[in-house]
Each structure stands twice: as structure tokens, then as C-alpha cells.
Short mmCIF file of C-alpha atoms and ligand atoms in Angstrom, two decimals:
data_model
loop_
_atom_site.label_atom_id
_atom_site.label_comp_id
_atom_site.label_asym_id
_atom_site.label_seq_id
_atom_site.Cartn_x
_atom_site.Cartn_y
_atom_site.Cartn_z
CA MET A 1276 31.13 -48.27 -11.80
CA ALA A 1277 28.57 -45.62 -12.72
CA ARG A 1278 29.61 -41.98 -12.43
CA CYS A 1279 26.52 -40.44 -10.86
CA LEU A 1280 25.89 -36.81 -9.97
CA THR A 1281 22.76 -35.95 -8.02
CA ILE A 1282 21.38 -32.70 -9.33
CA GLY A 1283 18.93 -30.29 -7.73
CA ALA A 1284 17.18 -28.03 -10.23
CA ALA A 1285 16.07 -25.12 -8.05
CA GLN A 1286 13.22 -23.35 -9.81
CA LEU A 1287 12.34 -19.88 -8.51
CA GLY A 1288 8.98 -18.22 -8.46
CA PRO A 1289 8.79 -14.50 -9.17
CA ILE A 1290 11.20 -12.01 -7.58
CA ALA A 1291 9.57 -8.64 -6.93
CA ARG A 1292 11.29 -5.39 -7.92
CA ASP A 1293 11.52 -4.34 -4.30
CA GLU A 1294 12.75 -7.68 -3.00
CA SER A 1295 16.22 -7.16 -1.51
CA ARG A 1296 19.27 -9.34 -2.23
CA PRO A 1297 19.26 -10.70 1.36
CA GLN A 1298 15.59 -11.68 0.96
CA VAL A 1299 16.31 -13.51 -2.28
CA VAL A 1300 19.40 -15.16 -0.81
CA GLU A 1301 17.20 -16.53 2.01
CA ARG A 1302 14.98 -18.20 -0.61
CA LEU A 1303 18.03 -19.69 -2.33
CA ILE A 1304 19.35 -20.96 1.00
CA ALA A 1305 16.01 -22.64 1.79
CA LEU A 1306 16.34 -24.51 -1.51
CA LEU A 1307 19.94 -25.46 -0.67
CA HIS A 1308 18.75 -27.03 2.60
CA GLN A 1309 16.07 -29.01 0.75
CA ALA A 1310 18.69 -30.11 -1.77
CA LYS A 1311 21.01 -31.31 0.98
CA ALA A 1312 18.18 -33.26 2.62
CA GLN A 1313 17.46 -34.93 -0.72
CA GLY A 1314 21.05 -35.99 -1.32
CA CYS A 1315 21.98 -33.46 -4.01
CA GLU A 1316 25.59 -32.63 -4.84
CA LEU A 1317 25.04 -29.75 -7.27
CA VAL A 1318 22.16 -27.22 -7.25
CA VAL A 1319 21.27 -25.26 -10.38
CA PHE A 1320 19.60 -21.84 -9.96
CA PRO A 1321 18.07 -19.82 -12.85
CA GLU A 1322 19.25 -16.88 -14.97
CA LEU A 1323 19.41 -13.52 -13.11
CA ALA A 1324 18.49 -15.33 -9.93
CA LEU A 1325 19.26 -12.48 -7.52
CA THR A 1326 16.87 -9.87 -8.88
CA THR A 1327 13.70 -9.38 -10.80
CA PHE A 1328 14.06 -9.73 -14.61
CA PHE A 1329 14.91 -6.02 -15.04
CA PRO A 1330 15.26 -5.92 -18.87
CA ARG A 1331 11.46 -5.72 -18.94
CA TRP A 1332 11.72 -2.01 -18.05
CA TYR A 1333 13.13 0.96 -19.92
CA VAL A 1334 15.17 2.89 -17.36
CA GLU A 1335 17.06 6.01 -18.47
CA ASP A 1336 19.32 6.48 -15.47
CA GLN A 1337 22.30 4.10 -15.79
CA GLY A 1338 22.84 4.31 -12.03
CA ASP A 1339 19.35 2.87 -11.49
CA VAL A 1340 20.10 0.07 -13.98
CA ASP A 1341 23.42 -0.68 -12.30
CA ALA A 1342 21.67 -1.29 -9.00
CA TRP A 1343 20.59 -4.65 -10.48
CA PHE A 1344 24.22 -5.65 -11.13
CA GLU A 1345 26.81 -7.38 -8.92
CA ARG A 1346 30.27 -5.81 -8.75
CA GLU A 1347 31.84 -8.74 -6.93
CA MET A 1348 30.95 -12.37 -6.47
CA PRO A 1349 30.57 -13.24 -3.74
CA GLY A 1350 29.85 -9.74 -2.43
CA PRO A 1351 28.70 -8.67 1.02
CA GLN A 1352 25.08 -9.62 0.25
CA THR A 1353 25.77 -12.94 -1.49
CA ARG A 1354 28.52 -14.32 0.74
CA ARG A 1355 25.92 -16.06 2.93
CA LEU A 1356 24.88 -18.15 -0.07
CA PHE A 1357 28.47 -19.25 -0.71
CA ASP A 1358 29.13 -19.92 2.99
CA THR A 1359 25.94 -21.94 3.44
CA ALA A 1360 26.56 -24.03 0.33
CA ALA A 1361 30.14 -24.72 1.46
CA LYS A 1362 28.95 -25.64 4.95
CA LEU A 1363 26.48 -28.08 3.41
CA GLY A 1364 29.15 -29.38 1.02
CA LEU A 1365 27.04 -28.44 -2.00
CA GLY A 1366 28.14 -27.07 -5.33
CA PHE A 1367 25.86 -24.69 -7.20
CA SER A 1368 25.48 -22.67 -10.37
CA ILE A 1369 23.68 -19.34 -10.46
CA GLY A 1370 22.95 -16.57 -12.94
CA TYR A 1371 23.34 -12.86 -12.16
CA ALA A 1372 23.99 -9.52 -13.82
CA GLU A 1373 27.74 -8.87 -13.73
CA LEU A 1374 29.37 -5.43 -13.80
CA VAL A 1375 33.10 -5.54 -14.33
CA GLU A 1376 35.98 -3.20 -15.24
CA GLU A 1377 37.67 -4.93 -18.17
CA LYS A 1378 39.94 -3.60 -20.92
CA GLY A 1379 39.77 -0.14 -19.35
CA ARG A 1380 36.00 0.20 -19.40
CA THR A 1381 32.89 -0.78 -17.52
CA ARG A 1382 31.23 -3.83 -19.00
CA ARG A 1383 27.95 -5.57 -18.19
CA PHE A 1384 27.19 -9.21 -18.82
CA ASN A 1385 24.42 -11.73 -18.17
CA THR A 1386 26.57 -14.25 -16.35
CA ALA A 1387 26.41 -17.71 -14.79
CA ILE A 1388 29.02 -19.21 -12.50
CA LEU A 1389 29.74 -22.71 -11.28
CA VAL A 1390 30.83 -23.01 -7.66
CA ASP A 1391 32.45 -26.14 -6.18
CA PRO A 1392 31.48 -27.65 -2.79
CA GLN A 1393 34.29 -25.68 -1.12
CA GLY A 1394 32.87 -22.36 -2.34
CA ASN A 1395 35.38 -21.73 -5.15
CA ILE A 1396 34.22 -20.38 -8.50
CA VAL A 1397 35.37 -23.04 -10.95
CA GLY A 1398 33.54 -21.97 -14.10
CA LYS A 1399 32.07 -18.83 -15.63
CA TYR A 1400 29.89 -18.22 -18.68
CA ARG A 1401 28.63 -14.92 -20.14
CA LYS A 1402 25.44 -15.11 -22.20
CA ILE A 1403 26.12 -15.03 -25.93
CA HIS A 1404 22.65 -14.94 -27.52
CA LEU A 1405 21.05 -11.78 -26.14
CA PRO A 1406 17.40 -11.54 -27.25
CA GLY A 1407 15.19 -8.50 -27.49
CA HIS A 1408 15.98 -4.95 -28.59
CA ASP A 1409 18.17 -2.00 -27.65
CA GLN A 1410 15.75 0.93 -27.96
CA HIS A 1411 12.65 1.72 -25.96
CA GLU A 1412 9.63 0.28 -27.80
CA PRO A 1413 6.60 1.74 -25.97
CA TRP A 1414 4.11 -0.26 -28.09
CA ARG A 1415 5.11 -3.40 -26.20
CA GLN A 1416 3.24 -4.42 -23.05
CA PHE A 1417 6.69 -4.81 -21.53
CA GLN A 1418 10.23 -4.39 -22.80
CA HIS A 1419 12.96 -6.94 -23.43
CA LEU A 1420 16.04 -4.71 -23.30
CA GLU A 1421 18.83 -7.25 -22.91
CA LYS A 1422 20.48 -5.83 -26.04
CA ARG A 1423 20.52 -2.39 -24.37
CA TYR A 1424 21.75 -3.23 -20.90
CA LEU A 1425 24.12 -6.12 -21.62
CA GLU A 1426 27.03 -7.01 -23.88
CA THR A 1427 27.45 -10.22 -25.84
CA GLY A 1428 29.43 -12.65 -23.73
CA ASN A 1429 33.15 -12.88 -24.43
CA LEU A 1430 34.09 -16.19 -22.85
CA GLY A 1431 32.80 -18.60 -25.50
CA PHE A 1432 31.09 -21.89 -24.69
CA ARG A 1433 33.65 -23.50 -22.38
CA THR A 1434 33.40 -26.81 -20.55
CA PHE A 1435 34.72 -27.52 -17.07
CA ASP A 1436 36.06 -30.81 -15.68
CA VAL A 1437 34.43 -30.67 -12.26
CA PHE A 1438 32.01 -32.72 -10.13
CA GLY A 1439 33.47 -35.88 -11.68
CA GLY A 1440 32.27 -34.97 -15.16
CA ARG A 1441 32.55 -32.42 -17.98
CA LEU A 1442 30.04 -29.61 -17.44
CA GLY A 1443 29.03 -26.59 -19.50
CA MET A 1444 26.68 -23.65 -19.05
CA CYS A 1445 24.47 -21.51 -21.22
CA ILE A 1446 21.71 -19.03 -20.43
CA CYS A 1447 18.08 -18.81 -21.51
CA ASN A 1448 17.90 -17.73 -25.16
CA ASP A 1449 21.10 -19.71 -25.85
CA ARG A 1450 19.03 -22.88 -25.44
CA ARG A 1451 17.12 -22.15 -28.64
CA TRP A 1452 20.27 -22.26 -30.80
CA PRO A 1453 21.70 -25.65 -31.84
CA GLU A 1454 25.19 -24.14 -32.11
CA THR A 1455 25.23 -23.61 -28.34
CA TYR A 1456 25.00 -27.32 -27.57
CA ARG A 1457 27.12 -28.42 -30.54
CA VAL A 1458 30.10 -26.25 -29.59
CA MET A 1459 30.03 -27.85 -26.15
CA GLY A 1460 29.19 -31.27 -27.63
CA LEU A 1461 32.38 -31.06 -29.69
CA GLN A 1462 34.24 -30.72 -26.39
CA GLY A 1463 32.56 -33.83 -25.00
CA VAL A 1464 30.21 -32.05 -22.62
CA GLU A 1465 28.28 -34.42 -20.36
CA MET A 1466 25.90 -31.99 -18.68
CA VAL A 1467 24.70 -28.52 -19.66
CA LEU A 1468 23.35 -26.30 -16.87
CA LEU A 1469 21.01 -23.55 -17.96
CA GLY A 1470 18.66 -21.08 -16.34
CA TYR A 1471 15.98 -19.02 -18.00
CA ASN A 1472 13.41 -16.21 -17.66
CA THR A 1473 10.90 -16.66 -20.47
CA PRO A 1474 7.79 -14.47 -20.62
CA VAL A 1475 4.68 -16.30 -21.80
CA HIS A 1476 3.88 -13.38 -24.11
CA ASN A 1477 6.23 -12.56 -26.97
CA PRO A 1478 5.13 -9.10 -28.18
CA PRO A 1479 6.51 -9.39 -31.77
CA ALA A 1480 4.89 -12.84 -32.26
CA PRO A 1481 1.91 -13.33 -29.92
CA GLU A 1482 0.83 -16.35 -31.99
CA HIS A 1483 3.71 -18.22 -30.32
CA ASP A 1484 2.45 -17.59 -26.80
CA ALA A 1485 0.52 -20.86 -26.47
CA LEU A 1486 3.62 -22.80 -27.53
CA GLY A 1487 6.11 -21.50 -24.95
CA LEU A 1488 6.39 -24.69 -22.89
CA HIS A 1489 6.46 -26.82 -26.03
CA HIS A 1490 9.35 -24.82 -27.51
CA ASN A 1491 11.17 -24.87 -24.17
CA ARG A 1492 11.07 -28.66 -24.00
CA LEU A 1493 11.67 -29.15 -27.72
CA VAL A 1494 14.95 -27.23 -27.87
CA MET A 1495 16.40 -28.63 -24.66
CA GLN A 1496 15.50 -32.23 -25.49
CA ALA A 1497 16.94 -31.87 -29.01
CA GLY A 1498 20.13 -30.29 -27.64
CA ALA A 1499 20.51 -33.13 -25.16
CA TYR A 1500 19.93 -35.99 -27.61
CA GLN A 1501 21.91 -34.58 -30.53
CA ASN A 1502 24.92 -33.96 -28.31
CA ALA A 1503 24.66 -36.96 -25.98
CA THR A 1504 24.47 -34.78 -22.90
CA TRP A 1505 22.33 -34.20 -19.86
CA VAL A 1506 20.54 -30.83 -19.89
CA VAL A 1507 19.31 -29.21 -16.69
CA GLY A 1508 16.88 -26.38 -17.53
CA VAL A 1509 15.77 -24.20 -14.61
CA ALA A 1510 13.14 -21.46 -14.74
CA LYS A 1511 12.42 -18.29 -12.89
CA CYS A 1512 8.70 -18.26 -13.43
CA GLY A 1513 5.23 -17.24 -12.41
CA ASN A 1514 3.77 -13.77 -12.46
CA GLU A 1515 6.67 -11.39 -11.93
CA GLU A 1516 5.66 -7.74 -11.72
CA GLY A 1517 2.57 -8.41 -13.85
CA VAL A 1518 4.43 -10.42 -16.50
CA PRO A 1519 3.67 -14.18 -16.51
CA MET A 1520 6.73 -16.34 -17.21
CA ILE A 1521 6.82 -20.02 -18.10
CA ALA A 1522 7.93 -22.69 -15.62
CA GLY A 1523 8.89 -26.06 -17.16
CA THR A 1524 12.02 -26.73 -15.11
CA GLN A 1525 13.29 -30.16 -16.10
CA ILE A 1526 16.21 -32.58 -16.09
CA ILE A 1527 16.78 -34.22 -19.48
CA ALA A 1528 18.88 -37.32 -20.16
CA PRO A 1529 21.16 -37.84 -23.19
CA SER A 1530 18.33 -39.94 -24.63
CA GLY A 1531 16.35 -36.71 -24.94
CA GLU A 1532 13.88 -37.89 -22.31
CA THR A 1533 12.77 -35.60 -19.50
CA LEU A 1534 13.30 -37.62 -16.31
CA ALA A 1535 12.22 -35.04 -13.72
CA GLN A 1536 10.08 -31.95 -14.04
CA ALA A 1537 8.61 -29.23 -11.85
CA ALA A 1538 4.91 -29.25 -11.05
CA THR A 1539 4.46 -25.65 -9.88
CA GLU A 1540 5.20 -22.06 -10.88
CA GLY A 1541 6.96 -21.22 -7.62
CA ASP A 1542 10.12 -22.01 -5.66
CA GLU A 1543 10.48 -25.75 -6.16
CA LEU A 1544 13.33 -28.22 -6.09
CA ILE A 1545 13.39 -31.23 -8.38
CA THR A 1546 16.17 -33.78 -8.22
CA TYR A 1547 17.63 -36.61 -10.25
CA ARG A 1548 20.60 -38.92 -9.85
CA CYS A 1549 22.27 -38.48 -13.24
CA ASP A 1550 24.55 -41.19 -14.61
CA LEU A 1551 27.17 -39.20 -16.50
CA ASP A 1552 28.06 -42.26 -18.57
CA LEU A 1553 24.59 -42.41 -20.14
CA GLY A 1554 25.83 -40.34 -23.09
CA ARG A 1555 28.54 -42.84 -24.01
CA SER A 1556 26.44 -45.15 -26.18
CA TYR A 1557 25.19 -42.16 -28.22
CA ARG A 1558 28.70 -40.70 -28.52
CA SER A 1559 30.06 -43.98 -29.81
CA SER A 1560 27.26 -44.79 -32.24
CA VAL A 1561 24.79 -42.47 -33.94
CA PHE A 1562 26.59 -39.33 -32.68
CA ASP A 1563 30.18 -40.47 -33.07
CA PHE A 1564 31.14 -37.02 -34.31
CA ALA A 1565 34.63 -37.93 -35.56
CA ARG A 1566 33.17 -40.69 -37.74
CA HIS A 1567 29.94 -39.14 -38.98
CA ARG A 1568 30.13 -35.35 -39.05
CA GLU A 1569 30.84 -33.71 -42.43
CA PRO A 1570 32.02 -30.21 -41.47
CA GLN A 1571 33.14 -29.32 -45.01
CA HIS A 1572 29.42 -29.01 -45.76
CA TYR A 1573 28.74 -26.76 -42.77
CA SER A 1574 30.85 -23.72 -43.80
CA LEU A 1575 27.82 -21.46 -44.05
CA ILE A 1576 27.19 -21.80 -40.34
CA THR A 1577 30.16 -19.62 -39.49
CA ALA A 1578 30.52 -17.78 -42.82
CA THR A 1579 27.26 -15.85 -42.54
CA LYS A 1580 25.23 -14.39 -39.67
CA GLY A 1581 21.93 -13.99 -41.50
CA PRO A 1582 20.34 -15.86 -44.40
CA ILE A 1583 21.78 -15.43 -47.87
CA GLU A 1584 20.50 -16.28 -51.34
CA PRO A 1585 21.05 -19.88 -52.50
CA GLU A 1586 23.34 -18.77 -55.33
CA GLU A 1587 25.58 -16.91 -52.91
CA ALA A 1588 25.52 -19.93 -50.61
CA GLN A 1589 26.70 -22.13 -53.48
CA ARG A 1590 29.54 -19.71 -54.27
CA LEU A 1591 30.59 -19.55 -50.62
CA ASP A 1592 30.47 -23.33 -50.31
CA GLU A 1593 32.66 -23.72 -53.37
CA ARG A 1594 35.13 -21.23 -51.96
CA LEU A 1595 35.14 -22.50 -48.38
CA GLY A 1596 34.15 -26.15 -48.59
CA SER A 1597 36.62 -28.77 -49.70
CA GLY A 1598 36.00 -31.01 -52.70
CA LEU A 1599 32.59 -29.65 -53.64
CA THR A 1600 31.42 -30.05 -57.23
CA PRO A 1601 31.24 -26.59 -58.88
CA SER A 1602 27.72 -25.40 -59.66
CA GLY A 1603 28.03 -26.13 -63.39
CA GLY A 1604 29.06 -29.74 -62.82
CA ALA A 1605 25.72 -31.25 -61.79
N1 CDT B 777 15.86 -14.27 -20.89
C1 CDT B 777 15.70 -14.66 -22.16
O1 CDT B 777 16.66 -14.86 -22.89
N2 CDT B 777 14.43 -14.79 -22.60
C2 CDT B 777 14.11 -15.11 -23.94
C3 CDT B 777 12.83 -14.52 -24.34
C4 CDT B 777 12.83 -14.38 -25.79
S1 CDT B 777 11.34 -13.92 -26.43
C5 CDT B 777 11.08 -15.31 -27.46
C6 CDT B 777 14.04 -16.61 -24.23
O2 CDT B 777 14.60 -17.04 -25.24
O3 CDT B 777 13.39 -17.34 -23.49
#
């Protein structure tokens, strides 16, 4: 019998800077009701889905920055979302800025949680690949200060056995890195939930601007196929505070095919009944990792952060890899 999970990918249009949490929560709840009417079991909301994408501004006062963060989840302003989802019997995942006291200090993460149909948080992920810069760069039309306001996530790429399958999460820029999917693929992930806020314009490389939707689809489809997993990519999009952001919300099968996609740049729900067993044939053939991977040749992936010279790579491989022919032996 097929293991099917009906997913609602709940794309959001822009959230204004002065839009309050209760106003945003009302929009999320409207999408939950649509999802229920369309037979969904799990609704996926985007990255930083409770506020505007605040890293676009340089703000000196940390108190002003912290106003964009949640200190508890659910908190007084988000409890209605949890209560409504539980009343409807819907699970959901959502991204938000998390402020937490941990290891004796205040820490800030770009976080996503997975909530079961009873309203319990059953999974948490903190964004690992933080793009952008940490200093004010006034030459840009807008900032991308994730590296200033947020810390690198410290929970790893975990998977969660929930909703009858094995689910994982990642956030926005993570989707561009093959390691993200592979670390979860090695744990047998069957569906990756991911939200994003991607400006159309990339100030350091404006020549990429016309390719934003292409790159979005390319990386998510590749991640899905190469790891035999569903990928649910959900945008916050449209013109947010004068900054256009790509849409492109889509549900991708383990074949790498996009099977449902958004048509607008606003609040929009797309749904698909996902057979979680669709990845099996890939996992047992072309991507049977245990049979076909050759990790002794992949040492460089964890041995170095940035590129190194080929000679140094050869030396590292000889030191770290097993059974490699020394450089002189060719
Ligand atoms: N939110 C986020 O991570 N956005 C980045 C913009 C990077 S600029 C290329 C993204 O990867 O979409």
C-alpha cells in the first residue's frame, strides 16, 4: 500500500515592515483553511514567515533588530496559528527568527520547526549556510546581513520520523549546497521541506539576476533526484519593501520532476499527494549509496572549507584517503 502524504506548499507574498505578527498569522491561518479544504496533511510555510525579510536593512540598535525575533514558540502572538492547525488536524513547518538563551548567552538563529497535527514541535532546524555579509555595505541597493544578525545553526541536518515518513528541513541558501541534501540523503530522508526569501537582484553579481528562477529549480531538482527524495520549496516573494523576490514555489518528486508549482507572486497554496515510496527505486538502483558511493575519494569535502591548489589536494588525499596511488606512481 502506498504511503502518501498530501502536502500544501503555502507561498507567501510580501510582508511589510509594519505588518504586525497577528496580521501575518491571519494570512497563515487563511492558507491553513485552504489546505484543509484541499485535503492536505502537512503545510509548509517559507523562511522567516512571520516578518519582513529584515536582513535587508542595516540597523544599529540591537533592540530594534531583536523586535524581529521570537523568544518563545508558540508565543502569545503565534499561539493562534498552533491552535488553529491543531483544531484542523494539520501539521505544519514554518521559518522564523529565533532568540534563545543557550550556553549562558543570547543566541540568534534562522530557524524552522516541524509541528505535528496535535500542535507539538517534533523537529527543529537552524540554518547552516548563512549568505551575505556582516558589515554595512552602503554601495548595495539593499543589504543582506544574515551573517551579522544570525549565527550558524548548531543542530546539524537532522531527519525526523514523523507524518509516516522520514522528513528533513533546510532553509533558503542551504538549497544551493549539495552537501545539505546528501547529509540528509545518507540518513534516508524521504522529503525535504525548505522555505526561502531570494531577492531577484544579487548586488555582487547582477549578471545572475535573470537566472534566479532557473537556479532555484536547478538546485532543488538536483537535490531531489540525487538523493531520491521529495523536495518542497516554498517562497516568500513579490515586491517586499521595494525589493523584488522570486516566487517559484514547487513540489519536486524523487525523479527530479516538478509536479506542482505556484502561478503567482502572492499568497498561494499548491498541493500534491506525495507517495513517499517513490524514492525507493532510485535508492535501490542508481543511488544505492552503500553499493556505489566511494567516500575515500571525497575527503576534500570535509578537509577544506575553501578551494586549495591541486598539489595540496593530492597530498591531502594521500594522507586522508585510503589506498590511493601516491603522486609519483602514475
Ligand atoms: N535568504 C537567503 O538565504 N537568500 C539567499 C540569497 C543569496 S544571494 C544569491 C539565497 O540563497 O536565496
